[in-house]
Tab-separated table of C-alpha atoms in Angstrom:
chain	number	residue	atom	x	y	z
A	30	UNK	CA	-68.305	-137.629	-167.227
A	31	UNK	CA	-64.596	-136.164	-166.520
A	32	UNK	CA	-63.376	-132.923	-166.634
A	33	UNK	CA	-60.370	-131.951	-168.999
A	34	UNK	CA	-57.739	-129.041	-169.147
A	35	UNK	CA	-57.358	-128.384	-172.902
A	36	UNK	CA	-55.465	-126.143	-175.144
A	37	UNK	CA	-57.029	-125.044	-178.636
A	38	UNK	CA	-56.885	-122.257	-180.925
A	39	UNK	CA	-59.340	-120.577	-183.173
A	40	UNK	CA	-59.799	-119.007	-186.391
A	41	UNK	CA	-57.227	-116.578	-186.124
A	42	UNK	CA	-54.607	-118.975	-185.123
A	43	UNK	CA	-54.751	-117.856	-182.073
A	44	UNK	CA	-53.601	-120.448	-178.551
A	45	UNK	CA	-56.470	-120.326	-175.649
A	46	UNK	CA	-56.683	-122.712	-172.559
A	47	UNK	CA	-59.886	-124.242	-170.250
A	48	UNK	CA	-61.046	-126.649	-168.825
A	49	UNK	CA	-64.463	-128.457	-169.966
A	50	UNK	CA	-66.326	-131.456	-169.075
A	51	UNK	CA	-67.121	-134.012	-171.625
A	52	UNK	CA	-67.538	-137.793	-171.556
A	53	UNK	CA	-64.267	-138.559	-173.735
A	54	UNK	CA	-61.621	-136.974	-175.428
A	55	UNK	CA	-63.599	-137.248	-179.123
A	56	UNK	CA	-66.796	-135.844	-177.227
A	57	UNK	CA	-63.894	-132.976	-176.156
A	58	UNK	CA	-63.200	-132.387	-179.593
A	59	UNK	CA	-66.412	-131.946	-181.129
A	60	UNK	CA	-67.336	-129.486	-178.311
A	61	UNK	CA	-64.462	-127.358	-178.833
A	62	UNK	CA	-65.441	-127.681	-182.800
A	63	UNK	CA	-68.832	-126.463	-181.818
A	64	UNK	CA	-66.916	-123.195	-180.564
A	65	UNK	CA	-65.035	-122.715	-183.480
A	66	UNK	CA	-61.541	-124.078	-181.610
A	67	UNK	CA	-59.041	-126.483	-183.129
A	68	UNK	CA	-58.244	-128.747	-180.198
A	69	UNK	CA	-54.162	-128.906	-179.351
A	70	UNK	CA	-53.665	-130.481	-176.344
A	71	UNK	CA	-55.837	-132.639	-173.100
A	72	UNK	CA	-55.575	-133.149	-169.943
A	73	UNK	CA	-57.397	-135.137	-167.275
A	74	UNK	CA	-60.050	-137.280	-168.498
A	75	UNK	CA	-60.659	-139.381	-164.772
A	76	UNK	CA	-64.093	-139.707	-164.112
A	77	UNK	CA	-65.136	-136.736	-161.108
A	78	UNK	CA	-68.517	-137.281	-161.247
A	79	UNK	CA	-69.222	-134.766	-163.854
A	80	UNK	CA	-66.735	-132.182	-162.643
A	81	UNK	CA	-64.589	-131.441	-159.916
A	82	UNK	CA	-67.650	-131.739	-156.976
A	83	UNK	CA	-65.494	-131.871	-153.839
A	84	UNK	CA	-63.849	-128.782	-154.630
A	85	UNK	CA	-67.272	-126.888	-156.093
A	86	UNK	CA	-69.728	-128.200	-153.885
A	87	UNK	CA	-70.943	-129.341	-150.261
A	88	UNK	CA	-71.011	-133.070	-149.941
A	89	UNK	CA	-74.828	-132.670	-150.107
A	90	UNK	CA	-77.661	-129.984	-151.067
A	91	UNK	CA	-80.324	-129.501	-147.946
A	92	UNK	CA	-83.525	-130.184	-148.334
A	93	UNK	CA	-84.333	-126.361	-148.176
A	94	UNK	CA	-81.946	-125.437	-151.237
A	95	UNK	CA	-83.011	-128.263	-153.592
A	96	UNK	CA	-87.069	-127.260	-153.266
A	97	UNK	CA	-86.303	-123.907	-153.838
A	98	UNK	CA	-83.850	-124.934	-156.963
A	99	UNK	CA	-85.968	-126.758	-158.409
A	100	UNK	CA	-89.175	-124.422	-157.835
A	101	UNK	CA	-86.717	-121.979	-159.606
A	102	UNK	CA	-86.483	-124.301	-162.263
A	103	UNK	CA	-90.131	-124.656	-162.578
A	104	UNK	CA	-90.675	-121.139	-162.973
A	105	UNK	CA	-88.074	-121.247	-165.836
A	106	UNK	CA	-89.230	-124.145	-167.673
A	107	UNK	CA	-93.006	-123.072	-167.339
A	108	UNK	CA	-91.913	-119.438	-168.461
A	109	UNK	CA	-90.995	-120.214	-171.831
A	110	UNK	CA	-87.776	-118.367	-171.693
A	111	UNK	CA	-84.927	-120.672	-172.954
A	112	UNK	CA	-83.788	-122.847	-170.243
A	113	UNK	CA	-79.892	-121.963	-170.564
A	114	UNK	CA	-80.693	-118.418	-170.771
A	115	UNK	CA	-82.676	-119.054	-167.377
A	116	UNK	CA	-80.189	-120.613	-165.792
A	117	UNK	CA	-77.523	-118.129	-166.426
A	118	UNK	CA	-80.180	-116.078	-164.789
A	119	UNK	CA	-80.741	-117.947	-161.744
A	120	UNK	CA	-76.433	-118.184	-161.545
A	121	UNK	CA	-76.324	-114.633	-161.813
A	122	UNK	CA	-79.379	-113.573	-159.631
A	123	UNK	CA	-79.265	-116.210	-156.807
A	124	UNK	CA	-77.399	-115.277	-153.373
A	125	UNK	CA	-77.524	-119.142	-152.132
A	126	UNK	CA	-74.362	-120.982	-152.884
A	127	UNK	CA	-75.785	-124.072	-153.204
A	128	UNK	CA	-78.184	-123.024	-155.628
A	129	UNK	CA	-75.881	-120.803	-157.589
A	130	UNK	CA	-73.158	-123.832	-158.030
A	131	UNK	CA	-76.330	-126.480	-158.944
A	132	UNK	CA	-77.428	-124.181	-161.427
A	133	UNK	CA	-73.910	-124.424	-162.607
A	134	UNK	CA	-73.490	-127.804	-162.717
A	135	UNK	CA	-76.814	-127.957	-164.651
A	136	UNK	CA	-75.809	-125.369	-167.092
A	137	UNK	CA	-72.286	-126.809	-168.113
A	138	UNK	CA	-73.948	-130.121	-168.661
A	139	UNK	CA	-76.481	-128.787	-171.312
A	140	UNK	CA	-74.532	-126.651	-172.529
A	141	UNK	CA	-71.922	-129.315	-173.475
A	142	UNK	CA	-75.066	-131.228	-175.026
A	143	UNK	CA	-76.245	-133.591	-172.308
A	144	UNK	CA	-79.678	-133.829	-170.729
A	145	UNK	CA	-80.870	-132.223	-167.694
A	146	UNK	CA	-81.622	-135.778	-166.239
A	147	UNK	CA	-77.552	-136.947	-167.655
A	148	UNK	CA	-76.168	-133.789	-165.558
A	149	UNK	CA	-77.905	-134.337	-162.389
A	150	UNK	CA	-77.131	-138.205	-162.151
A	151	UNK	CA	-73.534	-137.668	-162.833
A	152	UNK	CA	-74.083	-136.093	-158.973
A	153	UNK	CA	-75.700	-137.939	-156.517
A	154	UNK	CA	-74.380	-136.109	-153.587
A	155	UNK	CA	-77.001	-133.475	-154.971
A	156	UNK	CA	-79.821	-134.651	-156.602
A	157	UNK	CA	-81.140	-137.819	-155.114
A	158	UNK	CA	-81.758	-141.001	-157.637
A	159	UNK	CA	-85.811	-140.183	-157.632
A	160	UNK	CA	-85.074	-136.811	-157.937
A	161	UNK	CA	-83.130	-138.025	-161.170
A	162	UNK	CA	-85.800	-140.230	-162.403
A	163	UNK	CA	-88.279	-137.978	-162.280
A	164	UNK	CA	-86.747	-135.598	-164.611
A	165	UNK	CA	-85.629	-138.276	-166.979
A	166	UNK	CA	-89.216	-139.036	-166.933
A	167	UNK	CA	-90.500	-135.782	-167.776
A	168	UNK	CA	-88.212	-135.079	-170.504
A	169	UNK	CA	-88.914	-138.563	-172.024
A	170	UNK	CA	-92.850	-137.726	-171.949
A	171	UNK	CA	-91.910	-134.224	-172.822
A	172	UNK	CA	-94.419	-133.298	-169.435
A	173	UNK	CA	-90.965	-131.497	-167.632
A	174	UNK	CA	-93.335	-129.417	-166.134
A	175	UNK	CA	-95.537	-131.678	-164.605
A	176	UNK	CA	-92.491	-133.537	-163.349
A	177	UNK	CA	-90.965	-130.760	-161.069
A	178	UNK	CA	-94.312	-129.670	-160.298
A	179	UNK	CA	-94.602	-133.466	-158.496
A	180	UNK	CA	-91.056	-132.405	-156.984
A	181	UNK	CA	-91.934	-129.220	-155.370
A	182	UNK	CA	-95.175	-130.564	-154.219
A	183	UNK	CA	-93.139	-133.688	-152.824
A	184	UNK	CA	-90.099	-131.581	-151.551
A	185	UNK	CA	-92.157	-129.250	-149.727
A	186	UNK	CA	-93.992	-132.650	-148.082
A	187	UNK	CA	-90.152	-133.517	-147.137
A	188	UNK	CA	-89.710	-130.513	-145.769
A	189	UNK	CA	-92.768	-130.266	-143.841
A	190	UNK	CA	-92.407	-133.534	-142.234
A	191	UNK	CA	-89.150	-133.442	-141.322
A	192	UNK	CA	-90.018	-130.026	-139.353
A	193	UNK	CA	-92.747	-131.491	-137.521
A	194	UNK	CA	-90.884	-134.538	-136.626
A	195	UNK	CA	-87.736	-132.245	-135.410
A	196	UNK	CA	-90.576	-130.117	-133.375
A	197	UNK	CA	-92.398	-133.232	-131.269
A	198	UNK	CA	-88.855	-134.203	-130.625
A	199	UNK	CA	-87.372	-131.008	-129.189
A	200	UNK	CA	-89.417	-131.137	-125.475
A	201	UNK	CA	-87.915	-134.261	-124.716
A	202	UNK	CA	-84.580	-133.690	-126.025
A	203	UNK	CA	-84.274	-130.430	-124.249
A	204	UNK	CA	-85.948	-131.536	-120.355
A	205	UNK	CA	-83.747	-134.930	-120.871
A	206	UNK	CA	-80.519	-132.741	-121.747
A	207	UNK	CA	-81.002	-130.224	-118.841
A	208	UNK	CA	-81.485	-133.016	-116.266
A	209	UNK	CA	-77.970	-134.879	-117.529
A	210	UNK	CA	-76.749	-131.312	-116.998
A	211	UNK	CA	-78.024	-130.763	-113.848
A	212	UNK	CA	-77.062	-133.984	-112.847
A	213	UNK	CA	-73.336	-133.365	-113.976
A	214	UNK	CA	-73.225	-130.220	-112.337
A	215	UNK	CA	-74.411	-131.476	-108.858
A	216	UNK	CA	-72.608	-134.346	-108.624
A	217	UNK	CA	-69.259	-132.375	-109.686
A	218	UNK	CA	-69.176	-129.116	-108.076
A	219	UNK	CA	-72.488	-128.640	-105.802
A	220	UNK	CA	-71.800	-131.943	-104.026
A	221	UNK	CA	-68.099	-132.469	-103.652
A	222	UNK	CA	-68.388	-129.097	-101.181
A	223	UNK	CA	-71.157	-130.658	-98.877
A	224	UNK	CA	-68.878	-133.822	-98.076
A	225	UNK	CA	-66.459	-131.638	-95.800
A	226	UNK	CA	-70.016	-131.165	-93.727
A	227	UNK	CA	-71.190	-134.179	-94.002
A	228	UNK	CA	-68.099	-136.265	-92.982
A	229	UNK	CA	-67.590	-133.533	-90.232
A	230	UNK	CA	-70.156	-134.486	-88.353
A	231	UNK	CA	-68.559	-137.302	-87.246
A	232	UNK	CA	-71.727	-140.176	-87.479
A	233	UNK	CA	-71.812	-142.997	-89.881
A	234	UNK	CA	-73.044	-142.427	-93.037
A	235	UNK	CA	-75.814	-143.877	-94.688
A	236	UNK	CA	-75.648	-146.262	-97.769
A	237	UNK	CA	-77.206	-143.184	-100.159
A	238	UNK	CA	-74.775	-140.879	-98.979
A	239	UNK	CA	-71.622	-143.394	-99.402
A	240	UNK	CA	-73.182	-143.918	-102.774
A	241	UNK	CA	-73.578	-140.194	-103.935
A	242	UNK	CA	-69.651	-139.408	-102.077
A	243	UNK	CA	-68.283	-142.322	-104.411
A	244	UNK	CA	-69.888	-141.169	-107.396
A	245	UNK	CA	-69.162	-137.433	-107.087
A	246	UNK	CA	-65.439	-138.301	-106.241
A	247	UNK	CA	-65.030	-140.473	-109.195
A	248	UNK	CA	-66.937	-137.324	-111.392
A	249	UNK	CA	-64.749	-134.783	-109.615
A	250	UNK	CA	-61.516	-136.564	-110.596
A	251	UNK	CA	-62.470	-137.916	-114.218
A	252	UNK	CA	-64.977	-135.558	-115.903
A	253	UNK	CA	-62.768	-134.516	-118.545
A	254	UNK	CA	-61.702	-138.245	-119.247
A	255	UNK	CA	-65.429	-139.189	-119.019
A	256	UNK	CA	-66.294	-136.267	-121.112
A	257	UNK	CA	-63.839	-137.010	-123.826
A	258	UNK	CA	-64.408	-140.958	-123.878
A	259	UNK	CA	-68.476	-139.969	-124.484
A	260	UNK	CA	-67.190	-137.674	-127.600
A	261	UNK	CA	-65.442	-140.436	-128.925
A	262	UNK	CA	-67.471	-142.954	-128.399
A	263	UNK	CA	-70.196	-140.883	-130.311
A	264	UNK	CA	-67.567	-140.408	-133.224
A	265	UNK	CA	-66.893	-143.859	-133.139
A	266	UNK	CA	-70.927	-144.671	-133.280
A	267	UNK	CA	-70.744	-142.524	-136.014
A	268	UNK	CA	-67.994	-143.761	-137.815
A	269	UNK	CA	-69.099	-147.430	-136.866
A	270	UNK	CA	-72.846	-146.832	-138.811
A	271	UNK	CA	-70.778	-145.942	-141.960
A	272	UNK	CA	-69.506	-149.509	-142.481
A	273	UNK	CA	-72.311	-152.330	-143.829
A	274	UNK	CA	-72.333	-154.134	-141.038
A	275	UNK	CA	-72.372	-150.920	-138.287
A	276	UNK	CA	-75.126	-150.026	-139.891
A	277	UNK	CA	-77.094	-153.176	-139.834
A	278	UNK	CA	-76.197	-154.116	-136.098
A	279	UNK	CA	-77.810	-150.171	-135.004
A	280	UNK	CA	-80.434	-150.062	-137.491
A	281	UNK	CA	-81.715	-153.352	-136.316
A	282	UNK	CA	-80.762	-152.711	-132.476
A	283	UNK	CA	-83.138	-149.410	-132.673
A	284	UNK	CA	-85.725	-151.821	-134.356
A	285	UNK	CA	-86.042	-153.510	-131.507
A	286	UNK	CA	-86.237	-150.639	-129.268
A	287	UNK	CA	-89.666	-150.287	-127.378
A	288	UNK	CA	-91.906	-147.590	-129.236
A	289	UNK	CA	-88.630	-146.321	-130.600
A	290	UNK	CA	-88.765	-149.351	-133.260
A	291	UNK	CA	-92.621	-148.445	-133.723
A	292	UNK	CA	-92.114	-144.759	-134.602
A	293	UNK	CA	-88.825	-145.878	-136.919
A	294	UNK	CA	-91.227	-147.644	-139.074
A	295	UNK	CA	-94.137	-145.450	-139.512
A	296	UNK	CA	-91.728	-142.493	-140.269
A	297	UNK	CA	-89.991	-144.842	-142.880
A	298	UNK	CA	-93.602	-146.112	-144.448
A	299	UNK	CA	-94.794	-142.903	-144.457
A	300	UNK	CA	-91.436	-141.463	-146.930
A	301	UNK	CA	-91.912	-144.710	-149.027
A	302	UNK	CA	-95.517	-144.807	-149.917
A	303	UNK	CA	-95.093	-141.118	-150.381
A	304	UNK	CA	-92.050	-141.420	-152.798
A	305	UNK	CA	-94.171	-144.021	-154.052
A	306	UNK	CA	-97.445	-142.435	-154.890
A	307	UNK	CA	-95.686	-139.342	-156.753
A	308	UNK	CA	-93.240	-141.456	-159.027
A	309	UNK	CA	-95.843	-143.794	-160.129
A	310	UNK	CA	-98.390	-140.817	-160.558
A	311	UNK	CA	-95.661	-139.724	-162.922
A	312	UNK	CA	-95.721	-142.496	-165.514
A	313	UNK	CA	-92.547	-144.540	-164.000
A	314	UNK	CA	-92.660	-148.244	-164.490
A	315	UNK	CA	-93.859	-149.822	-161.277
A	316	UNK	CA	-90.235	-151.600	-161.050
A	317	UNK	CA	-88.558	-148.467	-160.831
A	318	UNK	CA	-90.494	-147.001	-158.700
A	319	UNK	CA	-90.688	-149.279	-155.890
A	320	UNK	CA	-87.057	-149.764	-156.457
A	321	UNK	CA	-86.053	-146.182	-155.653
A	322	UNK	CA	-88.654	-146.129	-152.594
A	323	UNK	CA	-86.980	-148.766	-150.676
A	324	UNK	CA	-83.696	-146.086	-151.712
A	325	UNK	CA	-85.065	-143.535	-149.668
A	326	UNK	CA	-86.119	-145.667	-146.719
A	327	UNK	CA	-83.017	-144.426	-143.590
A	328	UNK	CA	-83.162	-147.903	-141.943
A	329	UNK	CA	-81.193	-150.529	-143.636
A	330	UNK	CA	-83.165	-153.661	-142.158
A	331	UNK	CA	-86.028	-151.732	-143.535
A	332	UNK	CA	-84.846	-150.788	-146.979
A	333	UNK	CA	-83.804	-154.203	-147.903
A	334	UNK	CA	-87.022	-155.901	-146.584
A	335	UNK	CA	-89.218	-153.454	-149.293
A	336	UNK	CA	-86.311	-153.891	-151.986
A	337	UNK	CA	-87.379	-157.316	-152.213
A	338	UNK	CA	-91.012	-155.710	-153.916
A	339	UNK	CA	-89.247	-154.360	-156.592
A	340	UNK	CA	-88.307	-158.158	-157.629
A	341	UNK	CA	-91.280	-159.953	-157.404
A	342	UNK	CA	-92.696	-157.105	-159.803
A	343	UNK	CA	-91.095	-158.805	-162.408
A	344	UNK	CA	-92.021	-162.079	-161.319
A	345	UNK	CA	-95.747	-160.883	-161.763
A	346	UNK	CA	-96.230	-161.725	-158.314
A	347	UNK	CA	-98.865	-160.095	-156.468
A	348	UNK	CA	-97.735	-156.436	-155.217
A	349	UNK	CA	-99.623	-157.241	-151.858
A	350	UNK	CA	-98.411	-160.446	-150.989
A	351	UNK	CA	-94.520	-158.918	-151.274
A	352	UNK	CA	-95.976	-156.614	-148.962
A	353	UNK	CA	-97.372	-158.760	-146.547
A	354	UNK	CA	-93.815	-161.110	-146.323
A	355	UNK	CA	-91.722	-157.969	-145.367
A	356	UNK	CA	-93.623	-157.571	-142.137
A	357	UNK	CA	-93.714	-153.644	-141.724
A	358	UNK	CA	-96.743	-152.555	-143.811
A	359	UNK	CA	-100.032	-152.972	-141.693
A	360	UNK	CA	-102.889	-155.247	-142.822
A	361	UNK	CA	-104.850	-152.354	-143.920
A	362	UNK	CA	-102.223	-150.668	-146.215
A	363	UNK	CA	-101.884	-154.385	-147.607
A	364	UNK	CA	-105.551	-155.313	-148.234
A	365	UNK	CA	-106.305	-151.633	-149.935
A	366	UNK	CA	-103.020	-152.574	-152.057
A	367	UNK	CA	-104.942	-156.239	-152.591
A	368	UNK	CA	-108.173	-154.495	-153.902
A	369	UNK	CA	-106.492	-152.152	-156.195
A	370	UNK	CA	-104.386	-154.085	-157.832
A	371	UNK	CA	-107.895	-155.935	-158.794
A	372	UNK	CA	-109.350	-153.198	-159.795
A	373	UNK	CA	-106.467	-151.248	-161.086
A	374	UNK	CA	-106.789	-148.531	-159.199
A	375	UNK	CA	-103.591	-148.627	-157.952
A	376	UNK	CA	-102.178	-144.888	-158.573
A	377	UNK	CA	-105.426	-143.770	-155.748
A	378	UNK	CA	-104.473	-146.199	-153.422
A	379	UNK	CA	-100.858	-145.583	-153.154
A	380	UNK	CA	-101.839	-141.868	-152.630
A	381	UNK	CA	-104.244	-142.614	-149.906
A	382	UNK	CA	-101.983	-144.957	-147.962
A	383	UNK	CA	-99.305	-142.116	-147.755
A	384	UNK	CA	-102.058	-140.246	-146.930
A	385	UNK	CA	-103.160	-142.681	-144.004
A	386	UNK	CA	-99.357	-142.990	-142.726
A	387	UNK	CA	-98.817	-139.060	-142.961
A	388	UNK	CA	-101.947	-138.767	-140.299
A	389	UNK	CA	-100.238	-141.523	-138.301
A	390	UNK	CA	-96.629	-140.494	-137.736
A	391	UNK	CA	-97.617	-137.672	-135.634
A	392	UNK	CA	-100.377	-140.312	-133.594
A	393	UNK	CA	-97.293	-142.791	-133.009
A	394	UNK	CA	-95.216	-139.805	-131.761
A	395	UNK	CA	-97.890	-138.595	-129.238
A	396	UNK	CA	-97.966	-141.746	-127.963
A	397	UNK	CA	-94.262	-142.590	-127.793
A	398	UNK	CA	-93.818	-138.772	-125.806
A	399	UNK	CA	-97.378	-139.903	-123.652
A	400	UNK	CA	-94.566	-142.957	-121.946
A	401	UNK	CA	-91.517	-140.684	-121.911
A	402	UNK	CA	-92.657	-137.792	-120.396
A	403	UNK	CA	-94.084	-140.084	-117.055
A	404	UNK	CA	-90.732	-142.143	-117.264
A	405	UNK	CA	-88.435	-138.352	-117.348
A	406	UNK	CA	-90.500	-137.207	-114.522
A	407	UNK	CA	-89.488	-140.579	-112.806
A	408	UNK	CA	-86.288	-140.701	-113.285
A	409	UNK	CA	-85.761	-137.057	-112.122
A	410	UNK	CA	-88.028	-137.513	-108.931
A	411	UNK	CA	-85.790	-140.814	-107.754
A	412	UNK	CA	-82.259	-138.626	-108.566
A	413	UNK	CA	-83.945	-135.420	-106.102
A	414	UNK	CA	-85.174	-138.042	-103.637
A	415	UNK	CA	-81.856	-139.863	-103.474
A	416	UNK	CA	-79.951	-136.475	-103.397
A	417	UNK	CA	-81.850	-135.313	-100.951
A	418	UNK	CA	-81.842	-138.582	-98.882
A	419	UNK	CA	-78.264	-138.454	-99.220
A	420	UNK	CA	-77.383	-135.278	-97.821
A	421	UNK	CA	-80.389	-135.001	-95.113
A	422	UNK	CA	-80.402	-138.349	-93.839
A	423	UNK	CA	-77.023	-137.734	-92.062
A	424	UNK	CA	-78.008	-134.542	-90.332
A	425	UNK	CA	-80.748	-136.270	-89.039
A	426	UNK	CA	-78.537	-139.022	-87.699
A	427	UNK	CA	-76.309	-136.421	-86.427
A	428	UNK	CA	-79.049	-134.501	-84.744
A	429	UNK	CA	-80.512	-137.777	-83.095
A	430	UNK	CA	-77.461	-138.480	-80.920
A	431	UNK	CA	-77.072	-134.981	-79.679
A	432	UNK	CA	-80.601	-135.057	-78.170
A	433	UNK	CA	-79.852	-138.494	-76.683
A	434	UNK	CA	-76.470	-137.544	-75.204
């Protein structure tokens, strides 16, 4: 699509200006003729991505706003009522940006003639390409409904998920964030004023102490260099993950990562069989839809491992053995898969292996949390011990040689 700034002028003769987005300047015209406008003059025509989107809308919809936009759009389409009169509705009625400037977008689009599905894929930055296929699907099987009733239900799962995976994470975030601050603190302010003491007393200092004085000086003299080079080198992680190969190197480092690379697959199975079970449930081609569930899979090594499913489909290659090759599916998702694609029950098993990996995401995370919280408590008791060994172990040498003198 591409937007254009046009001149025309209707019945009356008389000269009005726009802008409006159509796929070509003869789409333009017919538009405008729709109106009742005699188009004069065009400008623009560059493809935007249906519109001017950087300028309209946030680089991407949360999770939050696009449940409750499309649960609005539910209500509309189940309603009855005329689905540009609801959207005007929705534009008018809705305090969320986000929402307000989707319905926009969606309401230009049909307006202008295109399908729901059309306007929505012309922006991926807000409607994921599942998101998009289910509502091409329901529209082409005139079951709309049924299709963003499968997104709500699906969306809300999203949503759900993601909150209990942000809540088991937040303990160990927080107790490891307060002990690197307590750490920084001490080394940089509390202990720098114990070394005038400590050197004062005139006996030799122990190796722990020598250790903790070099540290703290170095900490006392570069903590704003040290702070700034750790912001920058997470911007430059950052930046780094955006390119191909960044993104391979760190997706495939964290694989290997002790339980970290265990709970990184079960979270990513658990989105794909989910994504899964709901488009095929919906009457997409098995192609497509295991195509568009290795899409919504975070880690790269992992997303192009289950891509390679989508192909054999059309092979006619077993479903099960493609699953078995990539090496992240466990034996029992794969042998359920075996048995129903003899028996062709496939549609009950996918839902019952998301089911399975739903129950185990929060199991893996347990048990990830049941070695970290032992190692934190660790880690914490050797930097007290040697900051305590550190600062007593000099007094007691000092004390020593006053009782023997």
């Amino acid at each position: 699509m591409a937007t254009f700034n046009y001149r025309a002028l209707d019945g009356d003769a008389k000269q009005s200006e726009g802008v409006l987005t159509a796929r070509d300047s003869a789409h333009l015209e017919q538009l405008l003729s729709q109106q009742g406008l005699t188009l004069i003059e065009a400008e623009g025509g560059g493809f935007s991505g249906f519109g001017n989107l950087s300028e309209l809308f946030q680089p991407k919809m949360k999770d939050k706003d696009l449940l409750d936009f499309t649960y609005l759009i539910k209500l509309v389409v189940t309603s009855g009522i005329p689905l540009l009169q609801g959207i005007d509705t929705l534009m008018k009625s809705n305090s969320n940006r986000s929402i307000s400037q989707a319905s926009q977008l969606v309401r230009q689009g049909v307006d202008s003639g295109m399908a729901m599905s059309e306007v929505m894929q012309s922006a991926p930055q807000l409607f994921p390409p599942f998101y998009v296929q289910m509502i091409r699907a329901g529209e082409t099987s005139g079951t709309l409904d049924s299709s963003l009733d499968f997104l709500v239900n699906f969306l809300q799962w999203q949503t759900d998920f993601k909150k209990n995976v942000r809540s088991s994470l937040t303990y160990p975030i927080t107790v490891l964030s307060v002990l690197g601050t307590l750490m920084f603190i001490i080394f940089t302010f509390v202990f720098p004023k114990m070394l005038k003491t400590l050197t004062g007393m005139g006996a030799e200092l122990p190796l722990p102490t020598k250790i903790m004085i070099a540290v703290s000086g170095f900490m006392k003299s570069y903590y704003l260099p040290v702070i700034i080079l750790i912001i920058a080198l997470f911007i430059g992680i950052k930046f780094y993950r955006q390119t191909p190969g960044g993104r391979r190197f760190i997706d495939n480092l964290l694989l290997k990562m002790p339980l970290i690379g265990m709970l990184i697959i079960k979270i990513n199975m658990s989105r794909y069989f989910k994504i899964v079970a709901t488009l095929h449930a919906s009457g997409i081609s098995a192609e497509k839809t295991f195509a568009i569930g290795a899409d919504v899979i975070g880690n790269s090594i992992i997303a192009e491992s289950m891509s390679s499913i989508a192909k054999v489909i059309v092979t006619g290659e077993s479903i099960s053995d493609a699953m078995r090759r990539t090496g992240f599916i466990q034996p029992l998702v794969i042998d359920m898969m075996s048995i129903a694609e003899k028996t062709g029950t496939l549609e009950i098993t996918l839902t019952r292996a998301s089911d399975i990996l739903d129950k185990e995401v929060p199991e893996t995370i347990k048990k990830v949390f049941a070695y970290v919280e032992p190692l934190t408590m660790v880690i914490l008791g050797g930097l007290v011990l040697l900051l305590l060994t550190a600062v007593f172990l000099p007094i007691y040498k000092t004390v020593g040689q006053v009782k023997i003198r």
